[in-house]
Coordinates of C-alpha atoms (C1' of nucleotides) in Angstrom, one line a residue:
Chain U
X8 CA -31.6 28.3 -11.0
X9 CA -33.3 25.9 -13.5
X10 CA -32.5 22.5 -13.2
X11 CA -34.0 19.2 -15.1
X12 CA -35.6 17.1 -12.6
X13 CA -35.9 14.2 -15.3
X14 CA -32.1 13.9 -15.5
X15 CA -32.0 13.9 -12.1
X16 CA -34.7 11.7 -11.5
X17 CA -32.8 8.9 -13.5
X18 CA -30.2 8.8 -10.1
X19 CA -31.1 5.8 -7.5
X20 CA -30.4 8.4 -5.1
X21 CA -33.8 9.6 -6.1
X22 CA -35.5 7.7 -8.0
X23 CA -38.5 6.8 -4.9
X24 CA -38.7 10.8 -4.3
X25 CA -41.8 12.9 -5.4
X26 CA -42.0 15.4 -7.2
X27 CA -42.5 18.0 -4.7
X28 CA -39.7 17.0 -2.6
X29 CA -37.6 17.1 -5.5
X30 CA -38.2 20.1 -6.9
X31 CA -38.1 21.7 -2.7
X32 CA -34.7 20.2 -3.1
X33 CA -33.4 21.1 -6.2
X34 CA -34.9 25.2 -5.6
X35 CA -32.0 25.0 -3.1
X36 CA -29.2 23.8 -5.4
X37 CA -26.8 25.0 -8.4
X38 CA -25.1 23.9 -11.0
X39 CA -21.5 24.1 -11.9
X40 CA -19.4 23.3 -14.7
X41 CA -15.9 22.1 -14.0
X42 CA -13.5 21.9 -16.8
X43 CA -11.2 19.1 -17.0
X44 CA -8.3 19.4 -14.8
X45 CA -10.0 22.0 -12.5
X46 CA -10.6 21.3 -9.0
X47 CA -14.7 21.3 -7.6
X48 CA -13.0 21.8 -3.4
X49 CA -9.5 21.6 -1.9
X50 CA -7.8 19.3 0.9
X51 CA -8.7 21.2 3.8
X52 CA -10.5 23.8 2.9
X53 CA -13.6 24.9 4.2
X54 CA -16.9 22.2 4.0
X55 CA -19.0 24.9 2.3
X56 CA -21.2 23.0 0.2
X57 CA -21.6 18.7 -0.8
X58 CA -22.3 17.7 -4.2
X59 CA -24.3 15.4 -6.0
X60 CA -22.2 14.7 -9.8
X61 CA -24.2 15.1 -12.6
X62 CA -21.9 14.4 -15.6
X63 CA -18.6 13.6 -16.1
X64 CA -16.0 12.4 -13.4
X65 CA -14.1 13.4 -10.8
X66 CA -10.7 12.1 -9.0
X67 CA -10.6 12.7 -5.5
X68 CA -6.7 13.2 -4.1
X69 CA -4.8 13.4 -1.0
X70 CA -1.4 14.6 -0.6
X71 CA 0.8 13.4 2.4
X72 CA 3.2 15.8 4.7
X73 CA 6.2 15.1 2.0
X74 CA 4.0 15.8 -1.0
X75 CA 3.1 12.2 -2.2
X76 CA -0.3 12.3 -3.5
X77 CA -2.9 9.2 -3.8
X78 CA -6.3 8.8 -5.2
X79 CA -8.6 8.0 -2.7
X80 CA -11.5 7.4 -5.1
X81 CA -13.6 8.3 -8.6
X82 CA -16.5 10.0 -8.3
X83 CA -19.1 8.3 -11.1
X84 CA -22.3 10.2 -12.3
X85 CA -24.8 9.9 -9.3
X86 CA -22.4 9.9 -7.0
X87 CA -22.8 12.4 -3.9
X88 CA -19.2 13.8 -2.9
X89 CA -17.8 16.0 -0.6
X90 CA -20.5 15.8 2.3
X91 CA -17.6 16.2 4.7
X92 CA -20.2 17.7 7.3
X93 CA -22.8 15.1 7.6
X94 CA -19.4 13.6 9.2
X95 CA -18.9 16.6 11.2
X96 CA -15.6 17.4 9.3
X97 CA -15.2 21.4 9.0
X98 CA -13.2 20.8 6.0
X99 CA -12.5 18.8 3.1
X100 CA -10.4 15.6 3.5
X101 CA -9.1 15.5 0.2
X102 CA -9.1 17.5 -3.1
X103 CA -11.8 16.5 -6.7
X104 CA -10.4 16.9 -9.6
X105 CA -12.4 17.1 -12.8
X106 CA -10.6 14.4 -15.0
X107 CA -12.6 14.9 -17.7
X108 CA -15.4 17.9 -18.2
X109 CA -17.8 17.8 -15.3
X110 CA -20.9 18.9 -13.7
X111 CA -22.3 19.0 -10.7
X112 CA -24.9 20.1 -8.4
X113 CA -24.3 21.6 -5.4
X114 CA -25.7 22.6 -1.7
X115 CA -24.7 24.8 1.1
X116 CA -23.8 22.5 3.9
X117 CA -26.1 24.1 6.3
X118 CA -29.2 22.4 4.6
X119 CA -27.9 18.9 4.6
X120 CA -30.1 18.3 7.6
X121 CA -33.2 19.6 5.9
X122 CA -32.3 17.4 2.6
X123 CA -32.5 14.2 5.2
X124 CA -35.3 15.2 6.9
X125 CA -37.5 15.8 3.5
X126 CA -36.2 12.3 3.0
X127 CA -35.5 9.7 5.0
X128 CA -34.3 7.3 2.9
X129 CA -31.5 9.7 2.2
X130 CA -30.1 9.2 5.4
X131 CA -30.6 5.8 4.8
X132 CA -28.7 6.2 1.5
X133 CA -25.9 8.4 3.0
X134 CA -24.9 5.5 5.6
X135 CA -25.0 3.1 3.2
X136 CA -22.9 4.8 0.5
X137 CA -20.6 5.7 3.6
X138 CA -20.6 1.9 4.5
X139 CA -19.5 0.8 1.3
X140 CA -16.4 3.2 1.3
X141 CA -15.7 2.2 4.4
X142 CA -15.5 -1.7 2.8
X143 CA -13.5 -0.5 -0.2
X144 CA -11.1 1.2 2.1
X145 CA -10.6 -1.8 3.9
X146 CA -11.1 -4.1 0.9
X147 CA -8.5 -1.8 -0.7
X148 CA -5.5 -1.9 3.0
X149 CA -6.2 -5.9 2.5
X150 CA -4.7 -6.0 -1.2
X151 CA -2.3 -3.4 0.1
X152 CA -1.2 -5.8 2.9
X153 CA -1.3 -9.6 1.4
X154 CA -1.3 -9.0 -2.3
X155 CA 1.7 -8.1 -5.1
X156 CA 1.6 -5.4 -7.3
X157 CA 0.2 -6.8 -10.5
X158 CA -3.1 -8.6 -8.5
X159 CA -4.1 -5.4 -7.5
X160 CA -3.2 -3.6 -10.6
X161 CA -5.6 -6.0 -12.0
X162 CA -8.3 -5.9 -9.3
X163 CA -8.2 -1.8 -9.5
X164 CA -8.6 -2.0 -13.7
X165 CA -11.6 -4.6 -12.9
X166 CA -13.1 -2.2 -10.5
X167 CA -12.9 1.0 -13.2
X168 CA -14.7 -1.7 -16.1
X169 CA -17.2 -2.4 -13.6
X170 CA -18.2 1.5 -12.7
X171 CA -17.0 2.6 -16.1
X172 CA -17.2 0.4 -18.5
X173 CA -18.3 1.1 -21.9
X174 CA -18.7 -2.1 -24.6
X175 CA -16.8 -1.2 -27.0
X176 CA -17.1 -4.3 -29.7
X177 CA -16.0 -7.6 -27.9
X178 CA -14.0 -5.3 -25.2
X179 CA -14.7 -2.7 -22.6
X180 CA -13.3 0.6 -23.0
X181 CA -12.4 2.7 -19.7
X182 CA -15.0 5.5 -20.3
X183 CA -12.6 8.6 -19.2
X184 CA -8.8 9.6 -19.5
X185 CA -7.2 7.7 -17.4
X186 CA -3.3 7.9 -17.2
X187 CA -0.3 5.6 -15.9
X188 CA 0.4 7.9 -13.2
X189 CA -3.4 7.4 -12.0
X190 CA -3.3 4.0 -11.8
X191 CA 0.1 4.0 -9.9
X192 CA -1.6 6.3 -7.1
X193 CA -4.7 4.0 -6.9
X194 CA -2.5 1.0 -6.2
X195 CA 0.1 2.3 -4.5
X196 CA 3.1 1.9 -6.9
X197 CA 4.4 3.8 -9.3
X198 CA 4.1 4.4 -12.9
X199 CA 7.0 3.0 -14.2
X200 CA 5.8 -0.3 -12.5
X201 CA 2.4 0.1 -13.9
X202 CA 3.2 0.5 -17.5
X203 CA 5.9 -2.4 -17.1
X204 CA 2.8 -4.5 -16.2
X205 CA 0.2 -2.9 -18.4
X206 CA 3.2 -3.8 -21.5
X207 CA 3.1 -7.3 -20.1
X208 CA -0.7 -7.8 -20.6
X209 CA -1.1 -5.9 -24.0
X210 CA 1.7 -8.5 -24.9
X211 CA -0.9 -11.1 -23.7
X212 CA -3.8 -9.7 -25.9
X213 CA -5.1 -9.1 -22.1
X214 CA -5.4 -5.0 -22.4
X215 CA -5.1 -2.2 -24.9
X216 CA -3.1 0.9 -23.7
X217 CA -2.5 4.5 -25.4
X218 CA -2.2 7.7 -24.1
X219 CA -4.2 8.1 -21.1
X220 CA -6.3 5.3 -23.0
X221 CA -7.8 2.0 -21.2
X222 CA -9.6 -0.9 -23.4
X223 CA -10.0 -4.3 -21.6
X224 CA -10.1 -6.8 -24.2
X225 CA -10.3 -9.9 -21.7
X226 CA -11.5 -9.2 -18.1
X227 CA -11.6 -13.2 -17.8
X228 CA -8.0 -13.5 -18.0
X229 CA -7.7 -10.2 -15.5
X230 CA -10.2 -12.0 -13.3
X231 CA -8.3 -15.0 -13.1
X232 CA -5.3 -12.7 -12.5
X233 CA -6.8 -10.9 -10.2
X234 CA -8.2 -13.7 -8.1
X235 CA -5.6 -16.2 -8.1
X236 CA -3.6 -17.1 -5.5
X237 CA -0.1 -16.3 -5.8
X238 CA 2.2 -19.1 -8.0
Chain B
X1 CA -30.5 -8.0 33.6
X2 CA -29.3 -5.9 35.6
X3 CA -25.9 -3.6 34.8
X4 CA -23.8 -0.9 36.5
X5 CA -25.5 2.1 35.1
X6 CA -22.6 4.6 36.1
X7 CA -20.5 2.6 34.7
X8 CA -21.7 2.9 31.4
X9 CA -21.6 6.8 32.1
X10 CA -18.3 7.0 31.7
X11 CA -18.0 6.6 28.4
X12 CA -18.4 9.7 26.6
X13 CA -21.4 8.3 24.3
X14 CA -23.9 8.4 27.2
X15 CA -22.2 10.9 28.7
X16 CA -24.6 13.4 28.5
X17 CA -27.8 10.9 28.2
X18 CA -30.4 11.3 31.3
X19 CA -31.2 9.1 33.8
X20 CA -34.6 7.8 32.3
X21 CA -33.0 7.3 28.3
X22 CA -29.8 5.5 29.7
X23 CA -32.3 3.2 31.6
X24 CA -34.2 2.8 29.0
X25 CA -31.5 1.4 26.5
X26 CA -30.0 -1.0 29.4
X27 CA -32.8 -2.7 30.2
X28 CA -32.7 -4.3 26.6
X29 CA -29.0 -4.7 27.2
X30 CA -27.3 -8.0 28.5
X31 CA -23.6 -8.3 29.1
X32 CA -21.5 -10.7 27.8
X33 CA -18.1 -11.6 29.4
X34 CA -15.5 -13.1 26.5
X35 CA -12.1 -15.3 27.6
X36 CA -8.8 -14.5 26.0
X37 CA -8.8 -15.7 22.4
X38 CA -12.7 -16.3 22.0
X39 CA -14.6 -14.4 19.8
X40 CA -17.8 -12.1 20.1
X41 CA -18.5 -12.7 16.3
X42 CA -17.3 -14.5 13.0
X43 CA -16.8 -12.6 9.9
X44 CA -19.8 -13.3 7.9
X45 CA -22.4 -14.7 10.4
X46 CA -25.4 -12.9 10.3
X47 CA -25.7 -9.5 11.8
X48 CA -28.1 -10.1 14.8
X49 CA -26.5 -7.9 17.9
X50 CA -24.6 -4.6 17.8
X51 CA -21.9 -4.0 20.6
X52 CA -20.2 -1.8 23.1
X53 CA -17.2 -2.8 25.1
X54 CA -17.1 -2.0 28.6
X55 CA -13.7 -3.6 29.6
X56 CA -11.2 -5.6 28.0
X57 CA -9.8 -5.1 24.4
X58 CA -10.5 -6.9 21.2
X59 CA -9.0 -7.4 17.8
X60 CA -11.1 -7.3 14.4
X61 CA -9.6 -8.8 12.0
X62 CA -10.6 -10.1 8.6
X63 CA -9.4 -13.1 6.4
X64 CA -9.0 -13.3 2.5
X65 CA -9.6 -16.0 0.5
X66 CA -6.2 -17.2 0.4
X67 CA -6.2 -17.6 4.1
X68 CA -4.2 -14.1 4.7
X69 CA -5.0 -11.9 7.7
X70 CA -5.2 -8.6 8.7
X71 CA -6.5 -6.8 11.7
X72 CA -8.3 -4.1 10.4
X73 CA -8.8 -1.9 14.5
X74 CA -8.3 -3.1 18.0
X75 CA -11.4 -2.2 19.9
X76 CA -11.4 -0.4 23.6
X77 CA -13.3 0.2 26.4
X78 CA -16.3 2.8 25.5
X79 CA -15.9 1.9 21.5
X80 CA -19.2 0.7 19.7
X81 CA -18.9 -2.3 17.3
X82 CA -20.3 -4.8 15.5
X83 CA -22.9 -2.1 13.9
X84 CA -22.8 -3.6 10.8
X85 CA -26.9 -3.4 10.9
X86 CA -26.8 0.4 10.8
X87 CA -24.4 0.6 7.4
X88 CA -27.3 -1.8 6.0
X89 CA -25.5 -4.9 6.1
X90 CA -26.6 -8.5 7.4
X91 CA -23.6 -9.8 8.5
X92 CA -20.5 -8.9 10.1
X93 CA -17.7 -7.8 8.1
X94 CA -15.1 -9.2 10.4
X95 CA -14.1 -11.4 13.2
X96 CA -14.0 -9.8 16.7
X97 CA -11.6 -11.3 18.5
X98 CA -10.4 -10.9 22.5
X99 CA -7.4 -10.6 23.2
X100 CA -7.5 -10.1 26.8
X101 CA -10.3 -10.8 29.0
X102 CA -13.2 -8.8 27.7
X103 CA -17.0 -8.1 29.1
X104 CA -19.3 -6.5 26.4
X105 CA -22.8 -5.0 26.3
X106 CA -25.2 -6.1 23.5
X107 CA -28.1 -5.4 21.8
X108 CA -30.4 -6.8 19.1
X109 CA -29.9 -4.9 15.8
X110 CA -33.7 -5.0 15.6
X111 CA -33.4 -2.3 18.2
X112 CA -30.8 0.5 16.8
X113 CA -33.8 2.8 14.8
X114 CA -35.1 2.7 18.8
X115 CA -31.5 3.6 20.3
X116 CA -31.0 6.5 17.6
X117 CA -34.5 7.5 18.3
X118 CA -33.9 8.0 21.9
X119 CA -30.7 9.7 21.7
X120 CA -30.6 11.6 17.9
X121 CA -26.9 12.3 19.4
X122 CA -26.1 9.3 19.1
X123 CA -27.0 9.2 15.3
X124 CA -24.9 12.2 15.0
X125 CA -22.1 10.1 17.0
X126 CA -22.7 6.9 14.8
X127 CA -21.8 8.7 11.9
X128 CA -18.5 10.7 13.4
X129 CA -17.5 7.3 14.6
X130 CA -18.1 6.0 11.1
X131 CA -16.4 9.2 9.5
X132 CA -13.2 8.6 11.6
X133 CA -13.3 5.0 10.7
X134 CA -12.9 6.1 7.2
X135 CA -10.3 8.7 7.6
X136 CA -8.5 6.0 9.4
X137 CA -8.8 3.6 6.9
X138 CA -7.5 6.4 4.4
X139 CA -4.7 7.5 6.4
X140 CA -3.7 3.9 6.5
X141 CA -3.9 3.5 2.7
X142 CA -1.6 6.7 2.1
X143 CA 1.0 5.1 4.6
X144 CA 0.6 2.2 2.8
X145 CA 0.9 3.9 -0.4
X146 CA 3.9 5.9 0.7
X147 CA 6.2 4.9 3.5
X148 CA 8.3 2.1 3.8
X149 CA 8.0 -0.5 7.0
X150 CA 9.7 1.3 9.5
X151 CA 8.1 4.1 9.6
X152 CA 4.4 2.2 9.3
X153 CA 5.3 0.3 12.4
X154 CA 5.9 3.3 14.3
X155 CA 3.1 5.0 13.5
X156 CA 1.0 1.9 14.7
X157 CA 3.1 1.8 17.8
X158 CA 2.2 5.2 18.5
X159 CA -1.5 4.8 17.7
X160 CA -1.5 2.1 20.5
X161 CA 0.3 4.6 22.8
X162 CA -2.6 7.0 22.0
X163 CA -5.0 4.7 22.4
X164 CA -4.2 1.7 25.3
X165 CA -1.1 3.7 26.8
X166 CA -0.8 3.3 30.7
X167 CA 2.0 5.3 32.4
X168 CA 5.0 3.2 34.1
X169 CA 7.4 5.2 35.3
X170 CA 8.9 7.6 32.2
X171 CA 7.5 5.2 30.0
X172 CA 4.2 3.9 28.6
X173 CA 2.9 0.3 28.7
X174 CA 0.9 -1.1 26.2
X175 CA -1.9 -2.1 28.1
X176 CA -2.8 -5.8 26.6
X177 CA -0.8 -8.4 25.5
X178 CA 0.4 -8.1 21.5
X179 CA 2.6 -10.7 19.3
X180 CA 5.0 -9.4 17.2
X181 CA 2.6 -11.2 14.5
X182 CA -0.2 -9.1 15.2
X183 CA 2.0 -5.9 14.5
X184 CA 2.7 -7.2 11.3
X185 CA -0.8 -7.9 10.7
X186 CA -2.0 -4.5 11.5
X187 CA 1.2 -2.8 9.5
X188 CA 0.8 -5.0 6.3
X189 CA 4.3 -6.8 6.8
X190 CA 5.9 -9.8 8.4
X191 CA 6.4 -10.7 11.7
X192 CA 10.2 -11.5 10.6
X193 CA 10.1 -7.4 10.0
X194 CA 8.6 -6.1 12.5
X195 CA 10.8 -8.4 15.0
X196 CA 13.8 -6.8 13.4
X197 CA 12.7 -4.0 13.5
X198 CA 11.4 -3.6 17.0
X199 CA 15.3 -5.4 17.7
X200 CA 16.9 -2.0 16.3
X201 CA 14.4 0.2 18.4
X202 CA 15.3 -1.9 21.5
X203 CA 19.3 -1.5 21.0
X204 CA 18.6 2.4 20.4
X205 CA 16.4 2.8 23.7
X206 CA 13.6 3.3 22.2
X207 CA 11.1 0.2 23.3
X208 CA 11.5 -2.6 25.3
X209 CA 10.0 -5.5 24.2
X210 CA 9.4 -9.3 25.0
X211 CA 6.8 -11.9 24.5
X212 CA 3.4 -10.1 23.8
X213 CA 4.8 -7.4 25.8
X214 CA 5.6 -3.8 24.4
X215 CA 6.8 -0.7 26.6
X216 CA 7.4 2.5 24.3
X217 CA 10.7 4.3 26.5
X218 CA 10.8 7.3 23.9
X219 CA 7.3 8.4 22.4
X220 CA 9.3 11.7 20.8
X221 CA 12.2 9.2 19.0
X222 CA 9.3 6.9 17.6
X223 CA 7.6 10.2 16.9
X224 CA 10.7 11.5 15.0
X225 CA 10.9 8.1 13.0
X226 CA 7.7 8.2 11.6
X227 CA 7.0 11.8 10.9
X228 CA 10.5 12.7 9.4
X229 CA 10.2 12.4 5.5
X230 CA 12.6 9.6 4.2
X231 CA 16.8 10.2 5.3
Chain V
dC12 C1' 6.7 22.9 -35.7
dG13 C1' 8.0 22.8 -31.2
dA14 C1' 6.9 22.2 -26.4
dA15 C1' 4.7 19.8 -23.0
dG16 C1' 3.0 15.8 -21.3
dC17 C1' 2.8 10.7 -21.4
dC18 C1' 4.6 6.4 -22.0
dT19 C1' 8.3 2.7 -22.5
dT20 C1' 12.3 0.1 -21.4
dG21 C1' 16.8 -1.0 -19.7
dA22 C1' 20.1 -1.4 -15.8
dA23 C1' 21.3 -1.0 -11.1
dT24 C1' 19.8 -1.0 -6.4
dC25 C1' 17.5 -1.9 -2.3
dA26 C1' 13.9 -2.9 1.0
dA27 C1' 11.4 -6.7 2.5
dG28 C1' 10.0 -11.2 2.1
dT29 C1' 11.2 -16.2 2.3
dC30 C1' 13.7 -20.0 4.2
dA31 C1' 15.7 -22.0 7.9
dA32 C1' 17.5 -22.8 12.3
dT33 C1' 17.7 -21.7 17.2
dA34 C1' 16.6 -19.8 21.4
dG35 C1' 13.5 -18.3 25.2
dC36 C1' 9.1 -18.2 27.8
dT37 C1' 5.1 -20.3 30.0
dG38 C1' 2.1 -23.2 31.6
dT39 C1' 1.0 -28.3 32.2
dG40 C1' 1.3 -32.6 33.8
dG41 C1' 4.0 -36.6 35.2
Chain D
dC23 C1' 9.8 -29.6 40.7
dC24 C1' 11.5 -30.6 36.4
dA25 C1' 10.7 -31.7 31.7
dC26 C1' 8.3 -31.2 27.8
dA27 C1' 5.1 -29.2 24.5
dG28 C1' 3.8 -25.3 22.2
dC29 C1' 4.1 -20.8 21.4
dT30 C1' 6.6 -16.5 20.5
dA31 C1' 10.6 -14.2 19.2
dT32 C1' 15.4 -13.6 17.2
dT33 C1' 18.8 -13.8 13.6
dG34 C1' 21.4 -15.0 9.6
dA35 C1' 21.6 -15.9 4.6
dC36 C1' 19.5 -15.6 0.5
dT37 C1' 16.1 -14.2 -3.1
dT38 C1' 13.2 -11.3 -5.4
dG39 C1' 9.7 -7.9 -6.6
dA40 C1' 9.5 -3.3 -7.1
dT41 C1' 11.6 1.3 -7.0
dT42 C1' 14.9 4.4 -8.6
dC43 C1' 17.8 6.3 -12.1
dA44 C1' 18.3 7.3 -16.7
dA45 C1' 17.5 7.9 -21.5
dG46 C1' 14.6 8.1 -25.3
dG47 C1' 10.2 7.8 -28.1
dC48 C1' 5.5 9.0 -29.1
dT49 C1' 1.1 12.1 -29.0
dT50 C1' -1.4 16.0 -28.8
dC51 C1' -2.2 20.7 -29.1
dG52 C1' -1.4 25.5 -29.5

DNA sequence: CGAAGCCTTGAATCAAGTCAATAGCTGTGG
DNA sequence: CCACAGCTATTGACTTGATTCAAGGCTTCG
């Protein structure tokens, strides 16, 4: 399968990796297109292959015993996802989504000790992106625990500018279709509560809503928000 | 310095180390013993050791701005901690706190490239350790997300029972001393709640309680609590 | 145009948090 | 050995933020 190595190329992830080992890598890989709504791997299915996102993003889900479901993360461009095995899962821990038409590039699982050997920095990489998702897990059971619904309404919308942002004129539009019911399962609340708050702030001149629409007109005033303390 | 090299064979990360590697690693070890209440590290002091406990039990816990806290694990015997160095960060996260007497190993971070050299298992285990930290931290979240207090708390309760569970008679002691405060802290609540909460248990047989004290009489009714979907 | 999927907004309800007061241990020192 | 200081825990009364229930409006797309 023929894959651009330029496009590629333009992810941190590889950015310090030469040509050869690139190309050794990418000889191993395919592409796939996922339309939006489809899902790339299920909650518990088999770890078969972990995938580097090329274009477009990805929600990944959970869904408890009772059927509640949350979103445990977006998956930007450049991301790699689903590398369950480096973590010696079998399966998948949760279920991506295509949220808005995606692609991606994927390996069989078996040569995701061959990808870190050809380079090191990957493993490197791998514990760091791990790391972080670690801190934003924890980052995210401390607003859980201390803070009130619309803090970390705000501090989740901040998050979304900040790794998918596009300026838009003075403002910062959300840069995929984002829905009510999303937000609600990324904070922990529901959508009713969401879209009470989200009326609140487009009152304020804060935010601009629409159907699974997001525009930020004043991340200042969500900052501040966000940030302080409660009274 | 000189330490108990059987000892640290017990734990199931050297397990299966020989004589000459295990050796090896100790003799860059020291031990440190920690008193009730004292802590190994701050959160946000610079990363300069990396830890295993050998007996005793700590708390890590972290702090928000506005002065808030949560524990975010408890550590036991055998667990590694204060790795921050190997997720590529210079300082610690959190504050590791004992909460009964406590004797650690330690190591300069300088020296975990050597330790995963000398054992690649122990890469391997680094990053299942890491990867179960994670799912924790999401399983947390969804509860979080999902259940109200009650159940939360028993789920908690019965992670302790897994975890620091000593037999007495039909029922199991938790084996270190806990506030009612420090339940609430690891369950996202009050310590109001989780005292009137743990009251109810107490009048249905369930636990006995008293101060820092916890004895779980009926595993399979806390069980029932917290799996059974809502009603 | 009609159906399906999102979104908004009231009203009622409820789980938990806050406030406040008291009681019970535990270890210390007079 | 008793009293006191300092925690930790318990409990009631009240308040409130957020969910649930319910109804209706607005988009988008086939």
């Amino acid at each position: 399968m023929k894959i651009d190595k330029s496009l590629v190329r333009t992810f941190p992830l590889f950015e310090r990796m030469d040509d050869a080992d690139t190309e050794a890598l990418l000889a191993h890989a395919s592409s796939r297109r996922v339309p939006v709504s489809e899902a790339v791997f299920e909650q518990g299915a088999a770890a078969t292959h972990f995938y580097l996102l090329l274009h477009g993003r990805l929600k990944v889900t959970q869904v408890t015993e009772d059927g509640q479901q949350i979103i445990v993360r977006v998956v930007h461009p450049g991301d790699l996802f689903g590398f369950a095995k480096a973590l010696q899962r079998k399966d998948y821990p949760g279920t991506a989504t295509a949220v808005a038409e995606s692609i991606a590039l994927c390996w069989p699982t078996e040569l995701w000790p061959q990808f870190v050997d050809r380079n090191p920095r990957l493993a490197v990489t791998a514990m760091q992106t791990i790391g972080q998702r670690l801190e934003e897990a924890h980052a995210r059971i401390r607003e859980m625990s201390t803070q009130e619904v619309e803090r970390r309404v705000a501090h989740a919308v901040l998050r979304l500018v900040k790794q998918a942002g596009r300026k838009e004129g003075d403002a910062v539009r959300i840069d995929f279709p984002i829905s009510r019911q999303d937000i609600a399962e990324m904070t922990g609340t529901t959508l009713h509560t969401v879209s009470r708050i989200m009326s609140a702030w487009e009152a304020r001149g804060l935010v601009e809503g629409g159907r699974q629409k997001l525009l930020v007109k004043d991340a200042e005033g969500l900052l501040a928000l966000a940030d302080s303390a409660k009274e």
